[in-house]
PDB file of C-alpha atoms and ligand atoms in Angstrom:
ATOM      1  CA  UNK A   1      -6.083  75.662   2.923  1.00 93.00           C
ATOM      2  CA  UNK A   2      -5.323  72.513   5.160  1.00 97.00           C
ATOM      3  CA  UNK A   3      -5.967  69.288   3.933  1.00 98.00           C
ATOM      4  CA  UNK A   4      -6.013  65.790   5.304  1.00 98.00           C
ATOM      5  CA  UNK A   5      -4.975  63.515   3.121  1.00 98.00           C
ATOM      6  CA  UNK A   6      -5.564  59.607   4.031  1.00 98.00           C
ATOM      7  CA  UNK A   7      -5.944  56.160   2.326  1.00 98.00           C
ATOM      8  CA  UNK A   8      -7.136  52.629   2.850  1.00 96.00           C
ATOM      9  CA  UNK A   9      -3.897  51.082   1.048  1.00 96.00           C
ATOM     10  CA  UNK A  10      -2.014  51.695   3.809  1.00 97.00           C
ATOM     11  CA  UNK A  11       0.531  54.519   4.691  1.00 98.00           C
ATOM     12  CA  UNK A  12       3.508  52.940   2.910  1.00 96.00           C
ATOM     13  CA  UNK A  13       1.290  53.352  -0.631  1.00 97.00           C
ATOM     14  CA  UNK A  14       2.329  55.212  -3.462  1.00 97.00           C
ATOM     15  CA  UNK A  15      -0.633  56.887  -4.450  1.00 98.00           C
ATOM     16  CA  UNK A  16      -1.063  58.369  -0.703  1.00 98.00           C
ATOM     17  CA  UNK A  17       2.206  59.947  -1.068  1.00 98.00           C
ATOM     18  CA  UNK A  18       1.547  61.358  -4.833  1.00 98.00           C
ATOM     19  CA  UNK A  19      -1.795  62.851  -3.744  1.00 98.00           C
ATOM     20  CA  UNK A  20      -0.041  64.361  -0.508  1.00 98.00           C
ATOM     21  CA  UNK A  21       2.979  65.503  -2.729  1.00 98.00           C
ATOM     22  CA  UNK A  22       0.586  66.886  -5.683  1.00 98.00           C
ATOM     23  CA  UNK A  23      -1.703  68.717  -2.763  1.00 98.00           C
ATOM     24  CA  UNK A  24       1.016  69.920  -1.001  1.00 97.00           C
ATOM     25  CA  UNK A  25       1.307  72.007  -4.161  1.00 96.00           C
ATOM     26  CA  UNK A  26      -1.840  74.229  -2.846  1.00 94.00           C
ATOM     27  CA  UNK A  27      -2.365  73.888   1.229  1.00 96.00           C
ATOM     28  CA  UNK A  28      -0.828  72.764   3.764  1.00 97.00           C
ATOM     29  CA  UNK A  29      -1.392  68.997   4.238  1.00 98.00           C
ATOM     30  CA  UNK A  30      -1.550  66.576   6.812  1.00 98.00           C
ATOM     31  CA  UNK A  31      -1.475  62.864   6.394  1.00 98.00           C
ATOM     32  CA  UNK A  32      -2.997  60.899   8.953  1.00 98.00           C
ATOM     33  CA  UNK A  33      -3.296  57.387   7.196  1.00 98.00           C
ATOM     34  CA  UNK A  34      -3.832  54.087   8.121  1.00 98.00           C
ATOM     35  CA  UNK A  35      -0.366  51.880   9.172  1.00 97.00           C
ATOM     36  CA  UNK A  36      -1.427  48.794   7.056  1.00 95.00           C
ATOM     37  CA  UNK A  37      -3.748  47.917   4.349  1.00 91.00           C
ATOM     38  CA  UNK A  38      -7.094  48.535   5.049  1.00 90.00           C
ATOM     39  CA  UNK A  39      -8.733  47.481   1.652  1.00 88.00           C
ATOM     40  CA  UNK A  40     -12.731  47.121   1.805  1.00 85.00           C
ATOM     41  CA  UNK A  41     -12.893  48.169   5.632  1.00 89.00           C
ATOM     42  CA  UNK A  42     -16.240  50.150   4.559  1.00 91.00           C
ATOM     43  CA  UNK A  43     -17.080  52.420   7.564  1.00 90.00           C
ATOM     44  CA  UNK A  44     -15.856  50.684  10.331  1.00 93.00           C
ATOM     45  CA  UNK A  45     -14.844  52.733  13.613  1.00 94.00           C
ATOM     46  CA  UNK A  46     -13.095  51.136  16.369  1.00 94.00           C
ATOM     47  CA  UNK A  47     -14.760  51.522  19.864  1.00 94.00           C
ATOM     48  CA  UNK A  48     -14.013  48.678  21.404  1.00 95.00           C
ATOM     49  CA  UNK A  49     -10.016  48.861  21.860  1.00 93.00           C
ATOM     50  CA  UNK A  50      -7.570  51.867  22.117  1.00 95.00           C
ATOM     51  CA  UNK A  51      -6.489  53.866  19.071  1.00 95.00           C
ATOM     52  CA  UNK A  52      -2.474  54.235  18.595  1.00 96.00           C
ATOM     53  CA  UNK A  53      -1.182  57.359  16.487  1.00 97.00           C
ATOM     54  CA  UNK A  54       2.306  58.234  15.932  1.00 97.00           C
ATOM     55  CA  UNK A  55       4.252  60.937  14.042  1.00 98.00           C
ATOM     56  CA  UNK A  56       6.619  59.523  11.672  1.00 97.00           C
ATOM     57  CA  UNK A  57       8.873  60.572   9.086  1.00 97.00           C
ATOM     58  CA  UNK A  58       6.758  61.608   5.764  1.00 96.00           C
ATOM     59  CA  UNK A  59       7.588  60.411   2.329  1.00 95.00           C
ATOM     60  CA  UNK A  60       7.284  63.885   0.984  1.00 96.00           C
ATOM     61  CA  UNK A  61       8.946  66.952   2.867  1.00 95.00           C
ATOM     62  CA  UNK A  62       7.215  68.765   4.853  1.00 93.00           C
ATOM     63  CA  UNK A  63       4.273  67.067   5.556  1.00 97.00           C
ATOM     64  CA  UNK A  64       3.208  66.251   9.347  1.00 98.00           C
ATOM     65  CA  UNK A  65       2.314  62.684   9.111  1.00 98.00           C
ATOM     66  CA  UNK A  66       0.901  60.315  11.940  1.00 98.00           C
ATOM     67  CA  UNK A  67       0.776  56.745  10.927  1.00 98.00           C
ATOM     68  CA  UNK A  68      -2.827  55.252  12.486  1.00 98.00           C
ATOM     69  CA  UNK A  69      -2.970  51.567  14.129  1.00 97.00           C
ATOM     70  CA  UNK A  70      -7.050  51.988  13.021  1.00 96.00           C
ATOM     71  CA  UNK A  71      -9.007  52.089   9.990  1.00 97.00           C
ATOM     72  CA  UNK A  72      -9.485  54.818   7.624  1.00 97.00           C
ATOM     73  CA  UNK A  73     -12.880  56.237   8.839  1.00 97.00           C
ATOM     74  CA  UNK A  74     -10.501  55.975  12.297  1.00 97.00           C
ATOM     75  CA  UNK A  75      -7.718  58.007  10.667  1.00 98.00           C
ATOM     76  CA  UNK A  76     -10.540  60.841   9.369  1.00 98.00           C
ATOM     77  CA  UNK A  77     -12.116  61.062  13.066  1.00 98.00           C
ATOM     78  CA  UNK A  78      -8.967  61.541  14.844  1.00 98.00           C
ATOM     79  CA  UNK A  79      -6.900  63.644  12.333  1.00 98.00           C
ATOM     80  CA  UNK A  80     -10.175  66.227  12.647  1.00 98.00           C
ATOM     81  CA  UNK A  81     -11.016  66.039  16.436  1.00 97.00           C
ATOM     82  CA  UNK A  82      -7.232  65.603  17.851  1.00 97.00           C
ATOM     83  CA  UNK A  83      -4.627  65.382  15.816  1.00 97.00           C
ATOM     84  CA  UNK A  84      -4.877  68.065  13.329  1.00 97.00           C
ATOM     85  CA  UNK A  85      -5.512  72.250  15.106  1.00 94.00           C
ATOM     86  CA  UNK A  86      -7.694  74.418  13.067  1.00 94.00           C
ATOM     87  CA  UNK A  87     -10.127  74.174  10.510  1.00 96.00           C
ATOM     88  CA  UNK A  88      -9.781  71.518   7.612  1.00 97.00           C
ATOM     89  CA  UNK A  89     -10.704  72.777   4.476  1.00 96.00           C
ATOM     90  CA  UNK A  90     -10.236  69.702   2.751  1.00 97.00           C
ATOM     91  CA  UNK A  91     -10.225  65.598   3.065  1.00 98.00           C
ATOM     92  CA  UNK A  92      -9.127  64.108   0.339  1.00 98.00           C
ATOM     93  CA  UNK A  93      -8.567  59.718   0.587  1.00 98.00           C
ATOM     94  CA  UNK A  94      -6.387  57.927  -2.246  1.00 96.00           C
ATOM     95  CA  UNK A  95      -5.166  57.359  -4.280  1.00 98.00           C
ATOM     96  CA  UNK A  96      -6.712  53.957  -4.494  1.00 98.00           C
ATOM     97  CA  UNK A  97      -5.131  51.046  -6.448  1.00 97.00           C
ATOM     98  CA  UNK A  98      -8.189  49.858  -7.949  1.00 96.00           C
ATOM     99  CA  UNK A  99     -11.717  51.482  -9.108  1.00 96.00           C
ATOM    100  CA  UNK A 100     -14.545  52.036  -6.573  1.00 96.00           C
ATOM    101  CA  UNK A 101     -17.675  51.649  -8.552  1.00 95.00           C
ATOM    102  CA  UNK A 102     -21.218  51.501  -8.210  1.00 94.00           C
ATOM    103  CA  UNK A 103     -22.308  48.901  -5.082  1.00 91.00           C
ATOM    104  CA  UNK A 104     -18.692  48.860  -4.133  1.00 92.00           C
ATOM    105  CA  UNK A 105     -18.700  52.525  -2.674  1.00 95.00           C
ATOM    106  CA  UNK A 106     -20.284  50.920   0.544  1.00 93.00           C
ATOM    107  CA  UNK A 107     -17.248  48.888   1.050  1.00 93.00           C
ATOM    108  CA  UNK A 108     -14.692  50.908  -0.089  1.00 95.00           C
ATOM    109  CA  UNK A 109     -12.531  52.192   2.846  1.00 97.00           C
ATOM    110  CA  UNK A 110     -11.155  55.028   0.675  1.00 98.00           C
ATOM    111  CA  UNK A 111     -14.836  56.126   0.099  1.00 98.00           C
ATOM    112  CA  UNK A 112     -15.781  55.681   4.081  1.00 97.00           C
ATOM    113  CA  UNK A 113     -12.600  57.906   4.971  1.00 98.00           C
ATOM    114  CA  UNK A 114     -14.212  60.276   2.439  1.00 98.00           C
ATOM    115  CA  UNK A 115     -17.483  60.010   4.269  1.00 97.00           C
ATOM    116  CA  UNK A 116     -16.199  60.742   7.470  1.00 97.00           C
ATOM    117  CA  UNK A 117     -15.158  64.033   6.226  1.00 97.00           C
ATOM    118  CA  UNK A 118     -18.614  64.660   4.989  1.00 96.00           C
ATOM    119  CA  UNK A 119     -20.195  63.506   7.826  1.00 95.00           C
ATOM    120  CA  UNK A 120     -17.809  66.342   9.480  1.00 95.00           C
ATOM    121  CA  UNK A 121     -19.355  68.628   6.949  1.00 94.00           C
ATOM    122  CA  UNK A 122     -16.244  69.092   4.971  1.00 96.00           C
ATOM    123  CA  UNK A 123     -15.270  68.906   1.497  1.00 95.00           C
ATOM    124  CA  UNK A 124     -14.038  65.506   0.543  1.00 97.00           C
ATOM    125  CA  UNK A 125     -13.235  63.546  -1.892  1.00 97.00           C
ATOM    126  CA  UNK A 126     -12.326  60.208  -2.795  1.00 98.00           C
ATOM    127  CA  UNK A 127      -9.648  59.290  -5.931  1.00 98.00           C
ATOM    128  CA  UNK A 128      -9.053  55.558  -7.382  1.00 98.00           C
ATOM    129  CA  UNK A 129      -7.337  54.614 -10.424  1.00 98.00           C
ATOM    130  CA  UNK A 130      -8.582  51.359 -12.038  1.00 97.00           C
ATOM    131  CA  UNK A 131      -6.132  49.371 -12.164  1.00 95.00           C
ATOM    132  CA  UNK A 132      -4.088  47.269  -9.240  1.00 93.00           C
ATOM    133  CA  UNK A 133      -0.834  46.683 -11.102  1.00 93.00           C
ATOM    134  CA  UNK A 134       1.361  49.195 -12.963  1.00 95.00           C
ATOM    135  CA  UNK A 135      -0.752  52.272 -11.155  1.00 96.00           C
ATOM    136  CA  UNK A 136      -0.193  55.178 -12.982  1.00 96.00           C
ATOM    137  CA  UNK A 137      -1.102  57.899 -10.609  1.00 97.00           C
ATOM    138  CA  UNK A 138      -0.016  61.245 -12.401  1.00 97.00           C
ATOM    139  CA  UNK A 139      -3.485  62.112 -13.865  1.00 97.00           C
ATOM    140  CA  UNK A 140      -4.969  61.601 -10.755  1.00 97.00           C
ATOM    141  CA  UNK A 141      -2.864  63.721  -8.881  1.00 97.00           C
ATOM    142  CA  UNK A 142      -2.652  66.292 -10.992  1.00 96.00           C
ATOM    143  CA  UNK A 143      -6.859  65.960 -10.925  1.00 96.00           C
ATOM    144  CA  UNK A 144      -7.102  66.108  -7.054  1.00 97.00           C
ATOM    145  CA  UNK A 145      -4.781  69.416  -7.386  1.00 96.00           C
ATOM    146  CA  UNK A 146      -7.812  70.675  -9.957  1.00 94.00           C
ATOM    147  CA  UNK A 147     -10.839  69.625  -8.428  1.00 94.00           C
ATOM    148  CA  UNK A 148      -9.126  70.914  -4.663  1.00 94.00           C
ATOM    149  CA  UNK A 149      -9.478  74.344  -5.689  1.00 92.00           C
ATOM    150  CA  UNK A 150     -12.873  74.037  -7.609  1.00 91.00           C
ATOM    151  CA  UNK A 151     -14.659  72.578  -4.052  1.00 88.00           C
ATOM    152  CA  UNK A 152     -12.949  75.233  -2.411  1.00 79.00           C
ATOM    153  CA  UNK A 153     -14.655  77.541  -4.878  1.00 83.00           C
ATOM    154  CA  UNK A 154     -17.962  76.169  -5.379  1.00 85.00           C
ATOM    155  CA  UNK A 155     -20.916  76.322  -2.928  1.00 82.00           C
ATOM    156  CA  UNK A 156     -22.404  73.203  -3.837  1.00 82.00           C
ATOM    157  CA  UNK A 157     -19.408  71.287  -4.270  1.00 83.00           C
ATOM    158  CA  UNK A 158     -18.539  72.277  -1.106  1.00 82.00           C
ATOM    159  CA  UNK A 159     -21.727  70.369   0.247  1.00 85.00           C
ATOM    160  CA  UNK A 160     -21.278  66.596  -1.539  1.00 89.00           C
ATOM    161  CA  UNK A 161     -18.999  64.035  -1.505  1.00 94.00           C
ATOM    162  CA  UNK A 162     -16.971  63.603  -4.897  1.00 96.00           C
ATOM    163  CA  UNK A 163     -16.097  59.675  -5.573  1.00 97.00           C
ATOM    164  CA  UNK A 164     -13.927  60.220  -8.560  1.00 97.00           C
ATOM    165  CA  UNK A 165     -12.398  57.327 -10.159  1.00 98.00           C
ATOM    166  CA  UNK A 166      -9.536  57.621 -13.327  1.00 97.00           C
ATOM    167  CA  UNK A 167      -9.041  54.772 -16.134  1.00 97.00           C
ATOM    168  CA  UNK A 168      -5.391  53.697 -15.554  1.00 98.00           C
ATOM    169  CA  UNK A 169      -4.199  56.257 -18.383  1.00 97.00           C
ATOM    170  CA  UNK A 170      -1.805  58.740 -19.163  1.00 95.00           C
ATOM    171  CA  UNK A 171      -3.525  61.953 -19.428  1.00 94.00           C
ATOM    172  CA  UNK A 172      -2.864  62.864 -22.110  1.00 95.00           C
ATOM    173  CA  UNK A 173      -5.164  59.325 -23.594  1.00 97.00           C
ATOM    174  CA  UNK A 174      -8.392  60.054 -21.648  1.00 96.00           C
ATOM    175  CA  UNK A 175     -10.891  61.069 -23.169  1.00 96.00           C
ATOM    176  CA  UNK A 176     -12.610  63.636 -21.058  1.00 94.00           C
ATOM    177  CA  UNK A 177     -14.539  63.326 -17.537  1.00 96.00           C
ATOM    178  CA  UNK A 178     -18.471  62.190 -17.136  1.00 95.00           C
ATOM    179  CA  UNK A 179     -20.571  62.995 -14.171  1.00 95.00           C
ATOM    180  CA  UNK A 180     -22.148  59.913 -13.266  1.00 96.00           C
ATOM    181  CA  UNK A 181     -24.430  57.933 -11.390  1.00 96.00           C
ATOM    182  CA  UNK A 182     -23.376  55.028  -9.361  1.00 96.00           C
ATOM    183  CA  UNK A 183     -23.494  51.508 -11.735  1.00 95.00           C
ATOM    184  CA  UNK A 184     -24.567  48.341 -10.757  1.00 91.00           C
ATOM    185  CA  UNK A 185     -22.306  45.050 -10.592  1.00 83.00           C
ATOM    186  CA  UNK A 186     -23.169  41.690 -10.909  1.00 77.00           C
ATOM    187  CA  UNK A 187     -20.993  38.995  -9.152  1.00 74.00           C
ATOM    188  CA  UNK A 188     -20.783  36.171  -7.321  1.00 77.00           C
ATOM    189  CA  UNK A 189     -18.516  36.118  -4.280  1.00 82.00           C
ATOM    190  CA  UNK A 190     -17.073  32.090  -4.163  1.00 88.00           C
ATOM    191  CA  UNK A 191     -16.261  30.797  -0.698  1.00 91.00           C
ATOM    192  CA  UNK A 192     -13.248  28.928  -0.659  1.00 93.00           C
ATOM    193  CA  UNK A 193     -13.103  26.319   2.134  1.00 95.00           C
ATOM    194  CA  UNK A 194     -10.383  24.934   3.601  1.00 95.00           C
ATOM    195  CA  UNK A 195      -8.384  23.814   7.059  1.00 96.00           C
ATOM    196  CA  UNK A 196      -5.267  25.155   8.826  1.00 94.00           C
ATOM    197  CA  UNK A 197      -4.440  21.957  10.731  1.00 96.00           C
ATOM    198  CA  UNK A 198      -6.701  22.896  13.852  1.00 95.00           C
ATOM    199  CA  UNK A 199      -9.997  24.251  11.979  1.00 96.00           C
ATOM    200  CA  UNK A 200     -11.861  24.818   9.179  1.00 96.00           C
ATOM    201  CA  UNK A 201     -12.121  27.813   7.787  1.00 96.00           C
ATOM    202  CA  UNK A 202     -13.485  30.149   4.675  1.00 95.00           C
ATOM    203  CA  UNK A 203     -11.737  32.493   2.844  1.00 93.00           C
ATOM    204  CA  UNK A 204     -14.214  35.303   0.870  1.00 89.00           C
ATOM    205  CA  UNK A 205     -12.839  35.460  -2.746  1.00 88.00           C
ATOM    206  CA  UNK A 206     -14.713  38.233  -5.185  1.00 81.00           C
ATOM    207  CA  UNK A 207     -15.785  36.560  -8.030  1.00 76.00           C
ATOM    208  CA  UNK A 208     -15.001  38.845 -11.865  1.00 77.00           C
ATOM    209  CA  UNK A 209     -16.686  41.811 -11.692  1.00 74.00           C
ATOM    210  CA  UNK A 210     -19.624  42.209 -14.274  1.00 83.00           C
ATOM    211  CA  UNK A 211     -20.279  45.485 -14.909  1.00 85.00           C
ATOM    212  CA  UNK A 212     -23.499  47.187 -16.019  1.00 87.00           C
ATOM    213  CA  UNK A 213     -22.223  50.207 -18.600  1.00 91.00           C
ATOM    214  CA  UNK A 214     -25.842  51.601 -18.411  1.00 93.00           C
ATOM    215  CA  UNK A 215     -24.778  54.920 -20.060  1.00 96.00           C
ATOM    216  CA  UNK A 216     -24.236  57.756 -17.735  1.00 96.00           C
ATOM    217  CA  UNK A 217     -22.588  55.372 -14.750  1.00 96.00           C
ATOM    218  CA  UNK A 218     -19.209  55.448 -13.011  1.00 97.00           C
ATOM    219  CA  UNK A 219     -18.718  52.069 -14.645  1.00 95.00           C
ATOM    220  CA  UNK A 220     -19.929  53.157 -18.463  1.00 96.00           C
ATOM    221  CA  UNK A 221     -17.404  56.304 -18.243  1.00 96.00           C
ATOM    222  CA  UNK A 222     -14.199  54.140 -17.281  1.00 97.00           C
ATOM    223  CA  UNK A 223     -15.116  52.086 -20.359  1.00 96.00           C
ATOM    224  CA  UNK A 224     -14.935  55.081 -22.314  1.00 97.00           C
ATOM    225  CA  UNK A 225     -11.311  55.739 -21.117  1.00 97.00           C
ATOM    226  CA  UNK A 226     -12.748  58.728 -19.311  1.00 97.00           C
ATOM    227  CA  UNK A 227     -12.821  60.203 -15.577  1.00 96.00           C
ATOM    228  CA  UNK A 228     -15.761  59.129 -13.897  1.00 96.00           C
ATOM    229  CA  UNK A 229     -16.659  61.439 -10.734  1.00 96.00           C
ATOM    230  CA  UNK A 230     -19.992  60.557  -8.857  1.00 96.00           C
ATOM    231  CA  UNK A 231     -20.885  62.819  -6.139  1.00 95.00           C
ATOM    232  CA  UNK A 232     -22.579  60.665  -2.859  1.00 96.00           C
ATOM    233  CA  UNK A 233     -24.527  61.474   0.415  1.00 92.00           C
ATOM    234  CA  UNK A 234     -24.836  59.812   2.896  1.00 90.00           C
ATOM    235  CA  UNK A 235     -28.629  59.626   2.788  1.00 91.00           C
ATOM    236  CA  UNK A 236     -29.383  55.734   1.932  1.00 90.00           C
ATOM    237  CA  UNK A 237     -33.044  56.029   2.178  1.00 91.00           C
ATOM    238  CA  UNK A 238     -34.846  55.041  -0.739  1.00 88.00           C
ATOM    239  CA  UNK A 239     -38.135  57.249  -1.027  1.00 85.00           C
ATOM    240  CA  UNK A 240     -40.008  55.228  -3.713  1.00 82.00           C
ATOM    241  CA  UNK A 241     -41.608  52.791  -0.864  1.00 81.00           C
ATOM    242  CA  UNK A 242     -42.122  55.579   1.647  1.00 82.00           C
ATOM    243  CA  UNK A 243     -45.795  56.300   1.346  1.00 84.00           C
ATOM    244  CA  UNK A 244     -46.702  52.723   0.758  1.00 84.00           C
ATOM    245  CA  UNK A 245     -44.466  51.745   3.908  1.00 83.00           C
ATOM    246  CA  UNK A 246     -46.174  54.344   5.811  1.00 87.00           C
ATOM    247  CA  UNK A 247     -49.370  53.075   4.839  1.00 86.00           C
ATOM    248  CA  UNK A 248     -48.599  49.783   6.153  1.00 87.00           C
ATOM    249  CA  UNK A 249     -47.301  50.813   9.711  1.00 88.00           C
ATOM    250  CA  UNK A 250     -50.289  50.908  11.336  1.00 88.00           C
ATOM    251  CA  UNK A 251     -50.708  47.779  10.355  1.00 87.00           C
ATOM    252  CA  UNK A 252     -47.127  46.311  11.092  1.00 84.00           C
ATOM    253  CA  UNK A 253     -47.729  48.401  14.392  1.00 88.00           C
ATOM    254  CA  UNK A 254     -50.811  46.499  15.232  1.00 91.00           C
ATOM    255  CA  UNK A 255     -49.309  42.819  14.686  1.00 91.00           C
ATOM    256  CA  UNK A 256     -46.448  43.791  16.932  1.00 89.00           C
ATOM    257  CA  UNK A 257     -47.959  44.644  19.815  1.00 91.00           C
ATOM    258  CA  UNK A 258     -50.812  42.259  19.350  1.00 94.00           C
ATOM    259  CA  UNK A 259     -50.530  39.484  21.927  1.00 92.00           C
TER     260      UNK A 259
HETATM  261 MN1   MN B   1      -7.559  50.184  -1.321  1.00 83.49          MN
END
């Protein structure tokens, strides 16, 4: 089994290297990761300047690892058409200091490395532990290790994209694992202004995250001190407002074109 292992913290990260160590355990793995942090990149690809890969010494023996001057979704794309020969069995992106949850999947770059590989119609996965300080990442290691061999296993696994996110636990205090749904957040981002000397500027800062725990969401399961894993697709239509939409595209058709 090969398996590219990548991250959006960065290739310096701890939980990169206990993933790659705890995977290492099963298949042969490759880390092709990005060389800074790349926190809420979402999907972005570069295309509009040249990408610069290079093999460096790996954290954990025996690993091939090229350290990527790109983005994760950058790292995923060149590790499977270039940089890795033969078949990937597996991508696997983490292990994520901090939760991805609900609407924060679509900015998530540990999800959108994950998505590449789907997109690539491999197994992937993504793995976050909710917490930013004090990470402890030996449940979710030890998790990637299980659910590895289950996708390898499993038809229909094999076909979905598994966003799997841990309470910041030892494992031997959570409480079991919940198949969710994707929760909803609400939160106000503030925009801070201020002025370096020559211009003004703004600086983004996420307000507190208020979570929804509708019962059976990512969010409602981490409350519970248990695993959440969501599987995604990449399909974002929303089919409620189809036939009415379609309905009305004559119409919008008409107006359009209509002098
Ligand atoms: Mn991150």
């Amino acid at each position: 089994m090969t398996i590219l292992v990548t991250n959006d913290d960065g290739i310096h990260a701890k939980g990169l290297w206990a993933l790659a160590a705890a995977l290492k355990e099963i298949g042969e793995v490759i880390v092709v990761a990005p060389d800074r942090e790349q926190s809420a990149i979402g999907t972005s690809v570069t295309l509009h300047h040249p990408l610069r890969a290079k093999e460096i010494k790996p954290l954990v023996e025996g690993v091939k690892t090229y350290s990527v001057e790109g983005t994760p979704g950058d790292c995923v794309i060149l590790g499977l058409g270039h940089l890795i020969q033969g078949e990937v069995n597996l991508v696997a992106a983490g292990i994520n200091e901090g939760a991805n949850l609900g609407d924060d999947v679509l900015i998530s770059g540990t999800v959108a490395a994950a998505f590449q590989g789907h997109l690539n119609g491999i197994p992937s996965m993504a793995i976050s532990v909710a917490a930013l300080n004090d990470v402890n990442t030996d449940a979710a290691a030890r998790l990637a290790t299980v659910l590895a061999r289950k996708i390898g296993a499993h038809p229909l696994l094999k076909k979905t994209l598994l966003n799997v996110n841990l309470p910041n636990l030892p494992l031997d205090q959570i409480q079991g694992i919940e198949v969710t749904q994707l929760g909803r957040r609400s939160y106000k981002d503030l925009i801070k202004e201020g002025h370096d000397g020559k211009r003004k500027y703004y600086w983004i800062v996420r307000g507190n995250a208020q979570w929804h725990y509708e019962e059976g969401t990512d969010a409602w399961a981490l409350s519970k001190d248990k695993i959440s894993i969501t599987p995604l697709h990449a399909d974002l239509t929303n089919t409620l407002p189809l036939t009415p939409l379609k309905d009305l595209s004559t119409a919008i058709f008409q107006e359009l074109v209509t002098p």
